[in-house]
Amino acid sequence: MVNRWRAAAVNLGAVIVLLVAASLLPPDTSLSDRERSGVLKLCVPQSFPPLVTGDPEMPGYDVELAGAIASEMGLRLQVNTLPAIGRDYNPRNWSLTRAQCDIIGGGVADSAQTRSFLQTIPTDSRTGWIGISATGTMPETGSVVAVLPGTSGLDRVALSTWLRSQGLRGQLVRSPVQLSQDLASGVAQTAVTERFLANGLELDPAANKAFWLESDHFAPVSTALGLWKGDQTLKRAVEAATTRLEASGSLEKLRKRYGVGAELTLTNP
């Protein structure tokens, strides 16, 4: 009996300690700070069509989505273009700060790697590894595959391992231009890249077919808006605004405007 009461007292003491510790945490002012400033800051890369385009008339799905969310919250959207976004696959290396960004958009994958750094709100577009070839299939063993990893937190290690397991030689390229050239010249028999990067490739869609890599290995994931961990009041407000936009039909119009729910195809820019 004594041991039972001792165990109960220890458990109760642990709960009390946790409650006291929680009461000492600083308050979450992420939403009230935004309401006080009247501004919601969105950080995006320079270009990531169709999510970010740089075109004032049609600035991109993520930009217009964030603008609609800000409007629902009674705030003004401020778009900050940061070239560091996307130069490395790991968001931790993008040198982002709270002073610059409340929300990060433009190709953020809703992946485990991203969620280790940010909390995410999935959007309606999907990304993932895609292949591009004349046949719409991966080439035979021993072939060269040009790889342009992109920005969005997709698993490069898993891709590299899978290519080797297929007997293919992955060749890293640094830009969409180089990938297009290697594929067109025959230096590479197939290209692999992130879905939306394919929109910037200078390839003839009639001569090249895009296809998702094997779904068992690389299931497509949603893109997302990223918010700082701990900004729970802001996250709840953004989610509530998104729910209202969905109910009003605004998000469906936005999806059709940018074709984010369309089938996987190549476009000739």
mmCIF file of N, CA and C in Angstrom, residues 131-137 183 189-191 204-211 266:
data_model
loop_
_atom_site.group_PDB
_atom_site.id
_atom_site.type_symbol
_atom_site.label_atom_id
_atom_site.label_comp_id
_atom_site.label_asym_id
_atom_site.label_seq_id
_atom_site.Cartn_x
_atom_site.Cartn_y
_atom_site.Cartn_z
ATOM 1 N N GLY A 131 10.990 11.450 -63.950
ATOM 2 C CA GLY A 131 11.934 11.158 -65.020
ATOM 3 C C GLY A 131 11.461 11.794 -66.316
ATOM 4 N N ILE A 132 12.397 12.086 -67.200
ATOM 5 C CA ILE A 132 12.082 12.643 -68.515
ATOM 6 C C ILE A 132 12.913 11.878 -69.540
ATOM 7 N N SER A 133 12.252 11.304 -70.517
ATOM 8 C CA SER A 133 12.955 10.597 -71.586
ATOM 9 C C SER A 133 12.078 10.556 -72.821
ATOM 10 N N ALA A 134 12.664 10.129 -73.924
ATOM 11 C CA ALA A 134 11.904 10.042 -75.179
ATOM 12 C C ALA A 134 10.835 8.963 -75.102
ATOM 13 N N THR A 135 11.086 7.921 -74.315
ATOM 14 C CA THR A 135 10.153 6.797 -74.246
ATOM 15 C C THR A 135 9.185 6.878 -73.074
ATOM 16 N N GLY A 136 9.466 7.777 -72.129
ATOM 17 C CA GLY A 136 8.634 7.844 -70.936
ATOM 18 C C GLY A 136 8.950 6.742 -69.943
ATOM 19 N N THR A 137 10.150 6.158 -70.051
ATOM 20 C CA THR A 137 10.595 5.116 -69.132
ATOM 21 C C THR A 137 12.061 5.345 -68.786
ATOM 22 N N LEU A 183 20.311 16.322 -72.104
ATOM 23 C CA LEU A 183 19.270 15.417 -72.589
ATOM 24 C C LEU A 183 19.111 15.538 -74.097
ATOM 25 N N GLN A 189 20.760 9.846 -71.279
ATOM 26 C CA GLN A 189 19.616 9.209 -71.935
ATOM 27 C C GLN A 189 18.289 9.579 -71.269
ATOM 28 N N THR A 190 18.371 9.951 -70.002
ATOM 29 C CA THR A 190 17.179 10.295 -69.228
ATOM 30 C C THR A 190 17.568 11.375 -68.231
ATOM 31 N N ALA A 191 16.602 12.174 -67.830
ATOM 32 C CA ALA A 191 16.819 13.172 -66.794
ATOM 33 C C ALA A 191 15.905 12.863 -65.614
ATOM 34 N N ASP A 204 11.404 19.924 -76.079
ATOM 35 C CA ASP A 204 10.238 19.765 -76.940
ATOM 36 C C ASP A 204 9.319 18.732 -76.301
ATOM 37 N N PRO A 205 8.117 19.154 -75.852
ATOM 38 C CA PRO A 205 7.221 18.193 -75.208
ATOM 39 C C PRO A 205 6.787 17.072 -76.128
ATOM 40 N N ALA A 206 6.872 17.297 -77.445
ATOM 41 C CA ALA A 206 6.480 16.231 -78.367
ATOM 42 C C ALA A 206 7.530 15.128 -78.435
ATOM 43 N N ALA A 207 8.777 15.455 -78.056
ATOM 44 C CA ALA A 207 9.863 14.486 -78.152
ATOM 45 C C ALA A 207 10.286 13.939 -76.797
ATOM 46 N N ASN A 208 9.695 14.452 -75.722
ATOM 47 C CA ASN A 208 10.083 14.030 -74.383
ATOM 48 C C ASN A 208 8.833 13.806 -73.540
ATOM 49 N N LYS A 209 8.871 12.759 -72.740
ATOM 50 C CA LYS A 209 7.738 12.422 -71.898
ATOM 51 C C LYS A 209 8.171 12.433 -70.429
ATOM 52 N N ALA A 210 7.338 13.031 -69.589
ATOM 53 C CA ALA A 210 7.606 13.070 -68.159
ATOM 54 C C ALA A 210 6.834 11.950 -67.464
ATOM 55 N N PHE A 211 7.431 11.363 -66.437
ATOM 56 C CA PHE A 211 6.777 10.279 -65.713
ATOM 57 C C PHE A 211 7.270 10.279 -64.275
ATOM 58 N N LEU A 266 5.012 18.027 -69.696
ATOM 59 C CA LEU A 266 6.058 19.000 -69.950
ATOM 60 C C LEU A 266 5.465 20.172 -70.723
#
